[in-house]
mmCIF file of C-alpha atoms in Angstrom:
data_model
loop_
_atom_site.group_PDB
_atom_site.id
_atom_site.type_symbol
_atom_site.label_atom_id
_atom_site.label_comp_id
_atom_site.label_asym_id
_atom_site.label_seq_id
_atom_site.Cartn_x
_atom_site.Cartn_y
_atom_site.Cartn_z
ATOM 1 C CA THR H 79 20.863 124.112 25.859
ATOM 2 C CA GLU H 80 18.845 126.725 27.871
ATOM 3 C CA ILE H 81 15.921 126.431 25.538
ATOM 4 C CA LYS H 82 15.875 122.584 25.903
ATOM 5 C CA ARG H 83 16.427 122.810 29.683
ATOM 6 C CA LYS H 84 13.313 124.940 30.122
ATOM 7 C CA GLY H 85 11.296 122.938 27.608
ATOM 8 C CA VAL H 86 10.313 126.048 25.466
ATOM 9 C CA LEU H 87 8.983 125.386 21.862
ATOM 10 C CA LEU H 88 8.702 127.817 18.988
ATOM 11 C CA GLY H 89 5.243 129.477 19.276
ATOM 12 C CA ASP H 90 4.937 128.981 23.071
ATOM 13 C CA THR H 91 3.413 131.368 25.354
ATOM 14 C CA VAL H 92 5.952 131.884 28.104
ATOM 15 C CA VAL H 93 6.153 133.273 31.608
ATOM 16 C CA ILE H 94 8.802 135.922 32.193
ATOM 17 C CA ARG H 95 9.966 137.786 35.309
ATOM 18 C CA LYS H 96 12.248 140.766 35.873
ATOM 19 C CA ALA H 97 15.560 139.341 36.895
ATOM 20 C CA GLY H 98 17.742 141.624 38.956
ATOM 21 C CA GLU H 99 16.837 145.268 38.232
ATOM 22 C CA ILE H 100 15.588 145.151 34.657
ATOM 23 C CA ILE H 101 16.687 142.039 32.626
ATOM 24 C CA PRO H 102 13.588 139.873 31.582
ATOM 25 C CA GLU H 103 14.077 136.111 32.232
ATOM 26 C CA VAL H 104 11.986 133.399 30.606
ATOM 27 C CA LEU H 105 10.922 130.927 33.348
ATOM 28 C CA GLY H 106 9.188 128.440 31.154
ATOM 29 C CA PRO H 107 6.234 127.707 28.817
ATOM 30 C CA VAL H 108 2.499 127.865 29.653
ATOM 31 C CA VAL H 109 1.859 124.240 28.506
ATOM 32 C CA GLU H 110 -2.000 124.463 28.774
ATOM 33 C CA LYS H 111 -1.932 127.284 26.180
ATOM 34 C CA ARG H 112 -0.341 125.047 23.478
ATOM 35 C CA ASP H 113 -2.507 124.273 20.421
ATOM 36 C CA GLY H 114 -0.314 121.693 18.691
ATOM 37 C CA THR H 115 1.292 124.133 16.192
ATOM 38 C CA GLU H 116 4.407 124.515 18.448
ATOM 39 C CA ARG H 117 7.632 122.946 17.251
ATOM 40 C CA GLU H 118 11.032 122.296 18.594
ATOM 41 C CA TYR H 119 13.825 124.845 18.077
ATOM 42 C CA ILE H 120 16.660 123.419 16.031
ATOM 43 C CA PHE H 121 19.986 125.182 16.387
ATOM 44 C CA PRO H 122 21.098 126.314 12.880
ATOM 45 C CA THR H 123 24.140 124.640 11.297
ATOM 46 C CA PHE H 124 24.612 127.006 8.374
ATOM 47 C CA CYS H 125 24.518 130.838 8.029
ATOM 48 C CA PRO H 126 21.174 131.791 6.560
ATOM 49 C CA ALA H 127 22.790 134.546 4.534
ATOM 50 C CA CYS H 128 25.720 132.898 2.889
ATOM 51 C CA GLY H 129 25.483 129.204 3.669
ATOM 52 C CA THR H 130 28.744 128.993 5.587
ATOM 53 C CA ARG H 131 28.923 126.356 8.420
ATOM 54 C CA LEU H 132 28.538 128.124 11.749
ATOM 55 C CA ALA H 133 31.204 127.704 14.511
ATOM 56 C CA PRO H 134 32.352 129.484 17.673
ATOM 57 C CA ALA H 135 35.044 132.076 17.046
ATOM 58 C CA LYS H 136 37.179 130.572 19.767
ATOM 59 C CA GLU H 137 36.877 127.107 21.241
ATOM 60 C CA GLU H 138 35.740 128.325 24.618
ATOM 61 C CA ASP H 139 33.018 130.620 23.157
ATOM 62 C CA ALA H 140 29.322 129.797 23.850
ATOM 63 C CA ASP H 141 28.018 131.840 20.968
ATOM 64 C CA TRP H 142 28.307 130.615 17.373
ATOM 65 C CA ARG H 143 29.108 132.916 14.455
ATOM 66 C CA CYS H 144 29.381 132.881 10.686
ATOM 67 C CA PRO H 145 33.164 132.601 10.108
ATOM 68 C CA ASN H 146 32.745 134.084 6.556
ATOM 69 C CA THR H 147 33.373 137.572 8.092
ATOM 70 C CA ARG H 148 34.680 139.364 5.061
ATOM 71 C CA ASN H 149 32.188 138.201 2.333
ATOM 72 C CA CYS H 150 28.948 137.251 4.162
ATOM 73 C CA PRO H 151 26.571 139.812 2.718
ATOM 74 C CA ASN H 152 24.557 140.386 5.900
ATOM 75 C CA GLN H 153 27.731 140.904 7.978
ATOM 76 C CA LEU H 154 29.142 143.331 5.400
ATOM 77 C CA ALA H 155 25.895 145.190 5.182
ATOM 78 C CA GLU H 156 25.855 145.492 9.008
ATOM 79 C CA ARG H 157 29.325 146.817 9.072
ATOM 80 C CA LEU H 158 28.642 149.308 6.293
ATOM 81 C CA THR H 159 25.574 150.732 8.099
ATOM 82 C CA TYR H 160 27.521 150.726 11.359
ATOM 83 C CA LEU H 161 30.469 152.685 10.022
ATOM 84 C CA ALA H 162 27.941 155.133 8.383
ATOM 85 C CA GLY H 163 26.399 155.796 11.741
ATOM 86 C CA ARG H 164 26.604 158.943 13.768
ATOM 87 C CA LYS H 165 29.293 157.585 16.131
ATOM 88 C CA ALA H 166 31.524 156.674 13.294
ATOM 89 C CA PHE H 167 31.707 158.470 9.867
ATOM 90 C CA ASP H 168 28.157 159.913 9.913
ATOM 91 C CA ILE H 169 27.513 159.128 6.227
ATOM 92 C CA GLU H 170 23.982 160.102 5.568
ATOM 93 C CA VAL H 171 21.813 157.948 3.232
ATOM 94 C CA LEU H 172 24.019 154.877 3.638
ATOM 95 C CA GLY H 173 21.448 152.703 5.389
ATOM 96 C CA GLU H 174 20.721 149.001 5.237
ATOM 97 C CA LYS H 175 18.904 149.189 1.806
ATOM 98 C CA GLY H 176 21.765 151.137 0.264
ATOM 99 C CA ALA H 177 24.393 148.890 1.764
ATOM 100 C CA PHE H 178 22.840 145.754 0.293
ATOM 101 C CA ASP H 179 22.529 147.476 -2.981
ATOM 102 C CA LEU H 180 26.226 148.370 -3.143
ATOM 103 C CA ILE H 181 27.076 144.723 -2.273
ATOM 104 C CA ARG H 182 24.635 143.030 -4.688
ATOM 105 C CA SER H 183 25.549 145.410 -7.445
ATOM 106 C CA GLY H 184 29.196 144.282 -7.137
ATOM 107 C CA ILE H 185 30.234 147.873 -6.362
ATOM 108 C CA LEU H 186 31.835 147.013 -2.940
ATOM 109 C CA THR H 187 33.659 143.737 -2.163
ATOM 110 C CA ASP H 188 34.219 144.851 1.389
ATOM 111 C CA GLU H 189 34.439 148.220 3.230
ATOM 112 C CA ALA H 190 38.006 148.800 1.919
ATOM 113 C CA ASP H 191 36.465 150.083 -1.328
ATOM 114 C CA LEU H 192 33.990 152.589 0.273
ATOM 115 C CA PHE H 193 36.164 155.775 0.063
ATOM 116 C CA ASP H 194 37.112 155.007 -3.624
ATOM 117 C CA LEU H 195 33.469 155.157 -4.596
ATOM 118 C CA ASP H 196 32.962 157.630 -7.499
ATOM 119 C CA ARG H 197 30.229 158.554 -9.962
ATOM 120 C CA GLU H 198 31.307 155.832 -12.483
ATOM 121 C CA LYS H 199 31.232 153.019 -9.907
ATOM 122 C CA LEU H 200 28.022 154.285 -8.422
ATOM 123 C CA SER H 201 26.279 154.219 -11.765
ATOM 124 C CA ALA H 202 25.885 150.398 -11.348
ATOM 125 C CA SER H 203 23.649 150.945 -8.313
ATOM 126 C CA LYS H 204 19.905 150.673 -8.417
ATOM 127 C CA VAL H 205 19.295 152.585 -5.272
ATOM 128 C CA TYR H 206 21.467 155.585 -5.957
ATOM 129 C CA THR H 207 20.601 156.197 -9.627
ATOM 130 C CA ALA H 208 17.444 157.371 -11.476
ATOM 131 C CA LYS H 209 15.761 155.499 -14.285
ATOM 132 C CA SER H 210 17.814 157.459 -16.761
ATOM 133 C CA GLY H 211 20.932 155.999 -15.237
ATOM 134 C CA LYS H 212 22.154 159.273 -13.751
ATOM 135 C CA ILE H 213 23.104 159.581 -10.099
ATOM 136 C CA ASN H 214 20.001 160.604 -8.133
ATOM 137 C CA SER H 215 19.814 163.001 -5.151
ATOM 138 C CA ASN H 216 20.641 160.318 -2.676
ATOM 139 C CA GLY H 217 23.617 159.289 -4.756
ATOM 140 C CA GLU H 218 24.881 162.891 -4.806
ATOM 141 C CA LYS H 219 24.502 163.051 -0.985
ATOM 142 C CA LEU H 220 26.331 159.700 -0.616
ATOM 143 C CA LEU H 221 29.283 160.852 -2.635
ATOM 144 C CA ASN H 222 29.473 164.255 -0.850
ATOM 145 C CA ASN H 223 29.117 162.653 2.567
ATOM 146 C CA ILE H 224 31.933 160.118 1.802
ATOM 147 C CA ALA H 225 34.172 163.012 0.756
ATOM 148 C CA ALA H 226 33.407 164.876 3.975
ATOM 149 C CA ALA H 227 33.865 161.713 6.138
ATOM 150 C CA LYS H 228 37.534 161.571 5.074
ATOM 151 C CA GLU H 229 38.190 164.376 7.588
ATOM 152 C CA ALA H 230 36.680 162.480 10.511
ATOM 153 C CA PRO H 231 38.795 162.441 13.639
ATOM 154 C CA LEU H 232 40.816 159.278 14.505
ATOM 155 C CA SER H 233 38.273 158.178 17.094
ATOM 156 C CA ARG H 234 35.483 157.925 14.621
ATOM 157 C CA VAL H 235 37.857 156.031 12.194
ATOM 158 C CA LEU H 236 38.494 153.532 14.996
ATOM 159 C CA VAL H 237 34.748 153.108 15.565
ATOM 160 C CA GLY H 238 34.158 152.634 11.808
ATOM 161 C CA LEU H 239 36.635 149.625 11.715
ATOM 162 C CA SER H 240 34.118 147.511 13.628
ATOM 163 C CA ILE H 241 36.760 146.014 15.984
ATOM 164 C CA ARG H 242 35.134 143.776 18.544
ATOM 165 C CA HIS H 243 34.942 145.400 22.020
ATOM 166 C CA VAL H 244 36.278 148.699 20.665
ATOM 167 C CA GLY H 245 33.289 151.185 20.693
ATOM 168 C CA SER H 246 33.042 154.838 20.751
ATOM 169 C CA THR H 247 34.227 155.240 24.374
ATOM 170 C CA ALA H 248 37.345 153.066 23.934
ATOM 171 C CA SER H 249 38.046 154.739 20.531
ATOM 172 C CA ARG H 250 37.938 158.175 22.122
ATOM 173 C CA ALA H 251 40.382 157.032 24.809
ATOM 174 C CA LEU H 252 42.827 155.434 22.286
ATOM 175 C CA ALA H 253 42.738 158.361 19.923
ATOM 176 C CA ALA H 254 43.290 160.859 22.754
ATOM 177 C CA ARG H 255 46.372 158.959 23.997
ATOM 178 C CA TYR H 256 47.995 157.856 20.738
ATOM 179 C CA ARG H 257 46.835 160.607 18.245
ATOM 180 C CA SER H 258 47.631 158.560 15.142
ATOM 181 C CA MET H 259 46.850 155.106 13.704
ATOM 182 C CA ASP H 260 50.535 154.379 13.202
ATOM 183 C CA ALA H 261 51.370 155.066 16.888
ATOM 184 C CA LEU H 262 48.507 152.947 18.055
ATOM 185 C CA ARG H 263 49.455 150.009 15.777
ATOM 186 C CA ALA H 264 53.039 150.194 16.961
ATOM 187 C CA ALA H 265 52.014 150.029 20.634
ATOM 188 C CA THR H 266 52.147 146.753 22.505
ATOM 189 C CA VAL H 267 49.121 145.006 23.965
ATOM 190 C CA GLU H 268 50.482 145.802 27.483
ATOM 191 C CA ASP H 269 50.940 149.521 26.665
ATOM 192 C CA ILE H 270 47.456 149.778 25.095
ATOM 193 C CA ALA H 271 45.873 148.061 28.061
ATOM 194 C CA GLU H 272 47.321 150.683 30.406
ATOM 195 C CA THR H 273 45.121 153.361 28.704
ATOM 196 C CA GLU H 274 42.358 154.523 31.095
ATOM 197 C CA GLY H 275 39.145 152.559 30.427
ATOM 198 C CA ILE H 276 40.719 149.997 28.058
ATOM 199 C CA GLY H 277 42.199 146.946 29.791
ATOM 200 C CA SER H 278 43.540 143.725 28.429
ATOM 201 C CA THR H 279 40.490 142.417 26.661
ATOM 202 C CA ILE H 280 40.107 145.533 24.424
ATOM 203 C CA ALA H 281 43.838 145.767 23.923
ATOM 204 C CA GLN H 282 44.101 142.205 22.779
ATOM 205 C CA SER H 283 41.059 142.510 20.590
ATOM 206 C CA PHE H 284 42.545 145.508 18.833
ATOM 207 C CA LYS H 285 45.895 143.803 18.196
ATOM 208 C CA ASP H 286 44.162 140.575 17.068
ATOM 209 C CA TRP H 287 42.147 142.598 14.505
ATOM 210 C CA PHE H 288 45.307 143.795 12.801
ATOM 211 C CA GLU H 289 46.634 140.138 12.461
ATOM 212 C CA VAL H 290 44.066 139.693 9.585
ATOM 213 C CA ASP H 291 45.320 140.584 6.135
ATOM 214 C CA TRP H 292 42.059 142.009 4.800
ATOM 215 C CA HIS H 293 41.573 144.022 7.880
ATOM 216 C CA VAL H 294 44.951 145.649 7.328
ATOM 217 C CA ASN H 295 43.935 146.196 3.697
ATOM 218 C CA ILE H 296 40.899 148.338 4.834
ATOM 219 C CA VAL H 297 43.145 150.703 6.829
ATOM 220 C CA GLU H 298 45.609 150.919 3.932
ATOM 221 C CA ALA H 299 42.874 151.473 1.321
ATOM 222 C CA TRP H 300 41.227 154.158 3.403
ATOM 223 C CA THR H 301 44.567 155.930 3.963
ATOM 224 C CA ALA H 302 45.303 155.819 0.192
ATOM 225 C CA ALA H 303 41.838 157.233 -0.454
ATOM 226 C CA GLY H 304 42.612 160.189 1.811
ATOM 227 C CA VAL H 305 40.942 159.259 5.049
ATOM 228 C CA ARG H 306 42.608 161.033 7.952
ATOM 229 C CA MET H 307 44.505 158.593 10.165
ATOM 230 C CA ALA H 308 45.970 161.095 12.637
ATOM 231 C CA ASP H 309 44.831 164.035 14.714
ATOM 232 C CA GLU H 310 47.867 166.122 14.179
ATOM 233 C CA LEU H 311 48.473 168.722 11.373
ATOM 234 C CA SER H 312 50.578 166.681 8.988
ATOM 235 C CA THR H 313 51.399 169.659 6.638
ATOM 236 C CA SER H 314 53.308 171.797 9.075
ATOM 237 C CA GLY H 315 54.358 169.109 11.472
ATOM 238 C CA SER H 316 52.897 171.122 14.328
ATOM 239 C CA ASP H 317 50.530 169.574 16.941
ATOM 240 C CA ASP H 318 46.930 170.352 16.137
ATOM 241 C CA ARG H 319 45.584 169.074 19.507
ATOM 242 C CA PRO H 320 43.699 171.533 21.731
ATOM 243 C CA SER H 321 45.275 172.599 24.997
ATOM 244 C CA ALA H 322 44.591 170.316 27.982
ATOM 245 C CA THR H 323 42.177 172.622 29.716
ATOM 246 C CA LEU H 324 40.209 169.804 31.199
ATOM 247 C CA GLU H 325 43.131 167.731 32.368
ATOM 248 C CA GLY H 326 42.146 165.626 35.336
ATOM 249 C CA LEU H 327 38.463 166.621 35.167
ATOM 250 C CA THR H 328 35.534 164.225 34.806
ATOM 251 C CA VAL H 329 32.712 165.886 32.768
ATOM 252 C CA VAL H 330 29.243 164.547 32.118
ATOM 253 C CA VAL H 331 27.290 165.710 29.068
ATOM 254 C CA THR H 332 23.507 165.816 29.386
ATOM 255 C CA GLY H 333 20.648 167.564 27.646
ATOM 256 C CA SER H 334 21.297 169.393 24.396
ATOM 257 C CA LEU H 335 24.078 171.812 23.353
ATOM 258 C CA GLU H 336 24.252 174.364 20.686
ATOM 259 C CA GLY H 337 26.879 173.438 18.054
ATOM 260 C CA PHE H 338 27.606 169.936 19.483
ATOM 261 C CA THR H 339 26.049 166.459 19.084
ATOM 262 C CA ARG H 340 26.350 164.365 22.247
ATOM 263 C CA ASP H 341 29.304 162.439 20.790
ATOM 264 C CA GLY H 342 30.841 165.563 19.467
ATOM 265 C CA ALA H 343 30.832 167.088 22.972
ATOM 266 C CA LYS H 344 32.454 163.877 24.368
ATOM 267 C CA GLU H 345 35.164 164.047 21.697
ATOM 268 C CA ALA H 346 35.837 167.635 22.598
ATOM 269 C CA ILE H 347 36.144 166.788 26.317
ATOM 270 C CA VAL H 348 38.508 163.807 25.790
ATOM 271 C CA SER H 349 40.688 165.858 23.183
ATOM 272 C CA ARG H 350 41.340 168.498 25.975
ATOM 273 C CA GLY H 351 42.473 165.965 28.555
ATOM 274 C CA GLY H 352 39.156 165.367 30.276
ATOM 275 C CA LYS H 353 37.153 162.125 31.054
ATOM 276 C CA ALA H 354 33.680 162.007 29.448
ATOM 277 C CA ALA H 355 31.661 160.002 31.869
ATOM 278 C CA GLY H 356 28.169 158.591 31.203
ATOM 279 C CA SER H 357 26.522 159.533 34.403
ATOM 280 C CA VAL H 358 27.007 161.817 37.466
ATOM 281 C CA SER H 359 28.787 160.417 40.433
ATOM 282 C CA ARG H 360 31.003 161.599 43.312
ATOM 283 C CA LYS H 361 33.911 161.772 40.781
ATOM 284 C CA THR H 362 32.132 164.190 38.542
ATOM 285 C CA SER H 363 33.889 167.531 38.290
#
């Protein structure tokens, strides 16, 4: 509706301005620069990746999405590359090319199968095998990194689930408070919303995600494959959390640190009771 209201065609030269502090706003087309090749934008009806009819996720939503969330190859590929990112499981060599290969080769139906990936299953890949059919160096890296990722802290597991509105900051807050997936799933929306920095929207989104059967299957499959779902030591029953040396303090991480990534430093702050803020303010300790 905004495109039609402003009379913009595909191929137009447009005038933009900086709205507010930084956001660019399209004001309208430069009509005198048109050469006749411009054409009207037609809002898509079907997903270009899987052909599913598009629709808003909720009746009041302005944005339309492909509802084939589980099996749309582009959505699955995006989720795989997202969970392989540094803020989630940090699985090196699992990029977009590799993700599409695992999908098209039939190796993965969805992300639930990722941590069960072994040499036999990976042999069907074109990206992770050599011409001889043996696993290549990237394939070896992939298997090793998947095995290492099973020890990721709970906050990174939560990021890897790709729950709407639940990014790295919210995941750290939830993991710091609840310490285990079971405790978090057992909490009510109201209780989760009381977590600092969370609120009702994120809390409801988290609970809604677990209402979908195949979402629950992801967590159960990862758990069965050995992915750690709690930040406590399960073998001895003792609490493995660091002491709350930063309780009540707000810490800002900037520059570079030896032995820590930026996200790793934030996780260390939150796990010790502190708040990892994004910028310096009067509240910075």
